[in-house]
mmCIF file of C-alpha atoms in Angstrom:
data_model
loop_
_atom_site.group_PDB
_atom_site.id
_atom_site.type_symbol
_atom_site.label_atom_id
_atom_site.label_comp_id
_atom_site.label_asym_id
_atom_site.label_seq_id
_atom_site.Cartn_x
_atom_site.Cartn_y
_atom_site.Cartn_z
ATOM 1 C CA UNK A 247 156.215 -15.442 -3.184
ATOM 2 C CA UNK A 248 159.820 -14.265 -3.015
ATOM 3 C CA UNK A 249 161.342 -16.683 -5.581
ATOM 4 C CA UNK A 250 159.039 -15.450 -8.056
ATOM 5 C CA UNK A 251 159.426 -11.906 -7.173
ATOM 6 C CA UNK A 252 163.239 -12.598 -7.529
ATOM 7 C CA UNK A 253 162.594 -14.095 -10.873
ATOM 8 C CA UNK A 254 160.540 -11.119 -12.120
ATOM 9 C CA UNK A 255 163.551 -8.605 -11.033
ATOM 10 C CA UNK A 256 165.758 -10.706 -12.971
ATOM 11 C CA UNK A 257 163.660 -10.101 -16.027
ATOM 12 C CA UNK A 258 163.700 -6.520 -15.815
ATOM 13 C CA UNK A 259 167.304 -5.807 -17.691
ATOM 14 C CA UNK A 260 165.983 -8.304 -20.265
ATOM 15 C CA UNK A 261 162.997 -6.452 -20.539
ATOM 16 C CA UNK A 262 164.896 -2.965 -20.582
ATOM 17 C CA UNK A 263 167.314 -4.199 -23.439
ATOM 18 C CA UNK A 264 164.170 -5.459 -25.671
ATOM 19 C CA UNK A 265 162.571 -1.788 -25.284
ATOM 20 C CA UNK A 266 165.409 -0.107 -26.254
ATOM 21 C CA UNK A 267 165.021 -0.417 -29.821
ATOM 22 C CA UNK A 268 161.344 0.516 -29.575
ATOM 23 C CA UNK A 269 162.156 3.433 -27.072
ATOM 24 C CA UNK A 270 164.702 5.055 -29.532
ATOM 25 C CA UNK A 271 162.508 4.826 -32.416
ATOM 26 C CA UNK A 272 159.920 6.735 -30.437
ATOM 27 C CA UNK A 273 162.317 9.300 -29.018
ATOM 28 C CA UNK A 274 163.681 9.910 -32.521
ATOM 29 C CA UNK A 275 159.723 10.626 -33.893
ATOM 30 C CA UNK A 276 158.957 12.078 -30.464
ATOM 31 C CA UNK A 277 162.143 14.672 -31.031
ATOM 32 C CA UNK A 278 160.486 16.369 -34.215
ATOM 33 C CA UNK A 279 157.158 15.822 -33.848
ATOM 34 C CA UNK A 280 156.294 16.403 -30.086
ATOM 35 C CA UNK A 281 158.770 19.054 -29.275
ATOM 36 C CA UNK A 282 157.386 22.399 -27.641
ATOM 37 C CA UNK A 283 157.420 25.394 -29.926
ATOM 38 C CA UNK A 284 160.795 27.286 -29.664
ATOM 39 C CA UNK A 285 160.478 31.084 -28.743
ATOM 40 C CA UNK A 286 161.450 31.613 -32.436
ATOM 41 C CA UNK A 287 158.347 29.608 -33.624
ATOM 42 C CA UNK A 288 155.945 31.522 -31.702
ATOM 43 C CA UNK A 289 155.664 34.861 -34.050
ATOM 44 C CA UNK A 290 155.235 32.724 -37.107
ATOM 45 C CA UNK A 291 152.350 30.591 -35.171
ATOM 46 C CA UNK A 292 150.679 33.893 -34.134
ATOM 47 C CA UNK A 293 150.914 35.251 -37.723
ATOM 48 C CA UNK A 294 149.569 31.805 -39.040
ATOM 49 C CA UNK A 295 146.910 32.274 -36.570
ATOM 50 C CA UNK A 296 145.761 35.518 -37.564
ATOM 51 C CA UNK A 297 145.604 34.236 -41.239
ATOM 52 C CA UNK A 298 143.305 31.234 -40.193
ATOM 53 C CA UNK A 299 140.861 34.094 -38.246
ATOM 54 C CA UNK A 300 140.790 36.013 -41.327
ATOM 55 C CA UNK A 301 139.963 32.710 -43.463
ATOM 56 C CA UNK A 302 137.144 32.013 -40.820
ATOM 57 C CA UNK A 303 135.610 35.216 -41.144
ATOM 58 C CA UNK A 304 136.009 35.017 -44.879
ATOM 59 C CA UNK A 305 134.131 31.225 -44.728
ATOM 60 C CA UNK A 306 136.762 29.760 -46.926
ATOM 61 C CA UNK A 307 136.279 26.438 -45.298
ATOM 62 C CA UNK A 308 132.957 26.194 -47.261
ATOM 63 C CA UNK A 309 135.625 25.378 -50.094
ATOM 64 C CA UNK A 310 137.294 22.271 -48.426
ATOM 65 C CA UNK A 311 137.286 19.104 -49.816
ATOM 66 C CA UNK A 312 135.759 16.170 -47.720
ATOM 67 C CA UNK A 313 139.517 15.019 -47.290
ATOM 68 C CA UNK A 314 140.815 18.309 -46.220
ATOM 69 C CA UNK A 315 137.701 18.938 -43.758
ATOM 70 C CA UNK A 316 138.375 15.411 -42.147
ATOM 71 C CA UNK A 317 142.178 16.165 -41.606
ATOM 72 C CA UNK A 318 141.823 19.646 -40.444
ATOM 73 C CA UNK A 319 138.757 17.814 -37.722
ATOM 74 C CA UNK A 320 141.182 15.282 -36.629
ATOM 75 C CA UNK A 321 144.002 17.787 -36.141
ATOM 76 C CA UNK A 322 141.445 19.839 -34.163
ATOM 77 C CA UNK A 323 140.626 17.100 -32.191
ATOM 78 C CA UNK A 324 143.868 16.250 -31.294
ATOM 79 C CA UNK A 325 144.592 19.742 -30.078
ATOM 80 C CA UNK A 326 141.519 19.327 -27.864
ATOM 81 C CA UNK A 327 142.717 16.083 -26.417
ATOM 82 C CA UNK A 328 145.910 17.778 -25.234
ATOM 83 C CA UNK A 329 143.618 19.785 -22.866
ATOM 84 C CA UNK A 330 142.142 16.845 -21.436
ATOM 85 C CA UNK A 331 145.238 15.156 -20.959
ATOM 86 C CA UNK A 332 146.504 18.372 -19.202
ATOM 87 C CA UNK A 333 143.216 18.336 -17.053
ATOM 88 C CA UNK A 334 144.101 15.087 -16.044
ATOM 89 C CA UNK A 335 147.627 15.874 -15.034
ATOM 90 C CA UNK A 336 145.975 18.703 -12.783
ATOM 91 C CA UNK A 337 143.810 17.007 -10.995
ATOM 92 C CA UNK A 338 146.091 14.108 -10.469
ATOM 93 C CA UNK A 339 143.921 11.446 -11.529
ATOM 94 C CA UNK A 340 142.767 9.524 -14.944
ATOM 95 C CA UNK A 341 138.982 9.215 -14.562
ATOM 96 C CA UNK A 342 137.378 11.624 -11.894
ATOM 97 C CA UNK A 343 138.517 14.405 -9.250
ATOM 98 C CA UNK A 344 139.273 12.302 -6.544
ATOM 99 C CA UNK A 345 138.451 14.917 -3.684
ATOM 100 C CA UNK B 216 161.252 -6.720 -39.348
ATOM 101 C CA UNK B 217 162.307 -5.189 -42.692
ATOM 102 C CA UNK B 218 159.765 -2.439 -42.378
ATOM 103 C CA UNK B 219 161.210 1.125 -43.172
ATOM 104 C CA UNK B 220 159.475 3.718 -41.161
ATOM 105 C CA UNK B 221 158.646 6.953 -43.058
ATOM 106 C CA UNK B 222 160.594 10.273 -42.031
ATOM 107 C CA UNK B 223 159.173 12.420 -38.808
ATOM 108 C CA UNK B 224 156.823 14.803 -39.783
ATOM 109 C CA UNK B 225 157.675 18.618 -39.584
ATOM 110 C CA UNK B 226 154.762 19.618 -37.573
ATOM 111 C CA UNK B 227 153.564 23.571 -38.143
ATOM 112 C CA UNK B 228 154.421 25.603 -35.440
ATOM 113 C CA UNK B 229 150.819 26.988 -34.957
ATOM 114 C CA UNK B 230 149.952 23.343 -34.127
ATOM 115 C CA UNK B 231 152.696 22.657 -31.675
ATOM 116 C CA UNK B 232 152.011 26.260 -29.940
ATOM 117 C CA UNK B 233 148.257 25.258 -29.911
ATOM 118 C CA UNK B 234 149.087 21.763 -28.530
ATOM 119 C CA UNK B 235 151.268 23.104 -25.641
ATOM 120 C CA UNK B 236 149.205 25.823 -24.931
ATOM 121 C CA UNK B 237 146.318 23.542 -24.807
ATOM 122 C CA UNK B 238 148.568 21.375 -22.268
ATOM 123 C CA UNK B 239 149.072 23.935 -20.047
ATOM 124 C CA UNK B 240 145.570 25.150 -20.058
ATOM 125 C CA UNK B 241 144.441 21.963 -19.276
ATOM 126 C CA UNK B 242 146.839 21.559 -16.334
ATOM 127 C CA UNK B 243 145.970 24.894 -15.138
ATOM 128 C CA UNK B 244 142.099 24.252 -15.069
ATOM 129 C CA UNK B 245 142.691 20.604 -13.745
ATOM 130 C CA UNK B 246 144.502 22.029 -10.574
ATOM 131 C CA UNK B 247 141.952 25.174 -10.354
ATOM 132 C CA UNK B 248 138.579 22.942 -10.641
ATOM 133 C CA UNK B 249 140.315 20.155 -8.109
ATOM 134 C CA UNK B 250 140.802 22.738 -5.226
ATOM 135 C CA UNK B 251 137.655 24.094 -5.716
ATOM 136 C CA UNK B 252 135.762 20.677 -5.790
ATOM 137 C CA UNK B 253 137.994 19.532 -2.649
ATOM 138 C CA UNK B 254 136.791 22.812 -1.052
ATOM 139 C CA UNK B 255 133.429 21.923 -1.122
ATOM 140 C CA UNK B 256 133.638 18.452 -0.495
ATOM 141 C CA UNK B 257 135.901 18.999 2.612
ATOM 142 C CA UNK B 258 132.843 21.306 3.751
ATOM 143 C CA UNK B 259 130.383 18.761 3.419
ATOM 144 C CA UNK B 260 132.564 16.116 5.114
ATOM 145 C CA UNK B 261 133.162 18.486 7.947
ATOM 146 C CA UNK B 262 129.393 19.565 8.474
ATOM 147 C CA UNK B 263 128.620 15.965 8.517
ATOM 148 C CA UNK B 264 131.256 15.065 11.033
ATOM 149 C CA UNK B 265 129.711 17.746 13.281
ATOM 150 C CA UNK B 266 126.001 16.782 12.853
ATOM 151 C CA UNK B 267 126.693 13.193 13.341
ATOM 152 C CA UNK B 268 126.639 12.957 17.110
ATOM 153 C CA UNK B 269 123.540 15.228 17.228
ATOM 154 C CA UNK B 270 121.778 12.978 14.495
ATOM 155 C CA UNK B 271 122.590 9.799 16.478
ATOM 156 C CA UNK B 272 121.501 11.149 19.413
ATOM 157 C CA UNK B 273 118.284 12.002 17.893
ATOM 158 C CA UNK B 274 117.911 8.872 16.281
ATOM 159 C CA UNK B 275 118.469 7.102 19.462
ATOM 160 C CA UNK B 276 115.789 8.968 21.319
ATOM 161 C CA UNK B 277 113.358 8.530 18.354
ATOM 162 C CA UNK B 278 113.871 4.661 18.759
ATOM 163 C CA UNK B 279 113.437 4.670 22.297
ATOM 164 C CA UNK B 280 110.396 6.547 22.175
ATOM 165 C CA UNK B 281 108.874 4.119 19.640
ATOM 166 C CA UNK B 282 110.228 1.478 21.581
ATOM 167 C CA UNK B 283 108.344 2.305 24.716
ATOM 168 C CA UNK B 284 105.147 3.007 22.939
ATOM 169 C CA UNK B 285 105.315 -0.488 21.398
ATOM 170 C CA UNK B 286 106.036 -1.974 24.711
ATOM 171 C CA UNK B 287 102.951 -0.155 26.373
ATOM 172 C CA UNK B 288 100.625 -1.234 23.765
ATOM 173 C CA UNK B 289 101.956 -4.978 23.598
ATOM 174 C CA UNK B 290 101.610 -5.005 27.666
ATOM 175 C CA UNK B 291 98.075 -3.695 26.806
ATOM 176 C CA UNK B 292 97.019 -5.997 24.584
ATOM 177 C CA UNK B 293 98.715 -8.996 26.688
ATOM 178 C CA UNK B 294 97.396 -7.631 29.717
ATOM 179 C CA UNK B 295 100.835 -7.623 31.587
ATOM 180 C CA UNK B 296 100.833 -4.846 34.286
ATOM 181 C CA UNK B 297 102.925 -1.771 33.369
ATOM 182 C CA UNK B 298 105.778 -0.949 36.252
ATOM 183 C CA UNK B 299 105.770 2.566 37.639
ATOM 184 C CA UNK B 300 107.147 5.281 35.784
ATOM 185 C CA UNK B 301 107.963 3.360 32.603
#
């Protein structure tokens, strides 16, 4: 038992070296795509949001192509999923509330 | 591994704000709900712990009474004499 644990511990630096290129690719994409909005971007986001709300009232979404509609639906679903990830973080568990 | 990966996408500010606001709202909602549910569950647990000795005593009394009745019935049916004050 102790010997297999020692073998595993020796493997850790090897695994870290293997993971480094994948990790660096992930970080390269994450730095651009997953970054939170800078304070300068927030007014642009709010004006964009008002445009979208006006579009919603004018019902321009009825002129979307099916491809546009699926893309927008997927983006909306992804934003919802971030809410659920936040809820999992807040409740401290993945599946249920462990009271 | 000669696959060239595409350039990272520049995400629109609206989507970024929405994502991270949703994350923040989710964390807030999770903590709030957890606190509320934990308070309820703690109350239920405290109530059960308080009532357990009472319920155990009630159950034991009921079991003793029914046991006594059955012994008396058996004694009657088998003709065994019942001792005084049973």
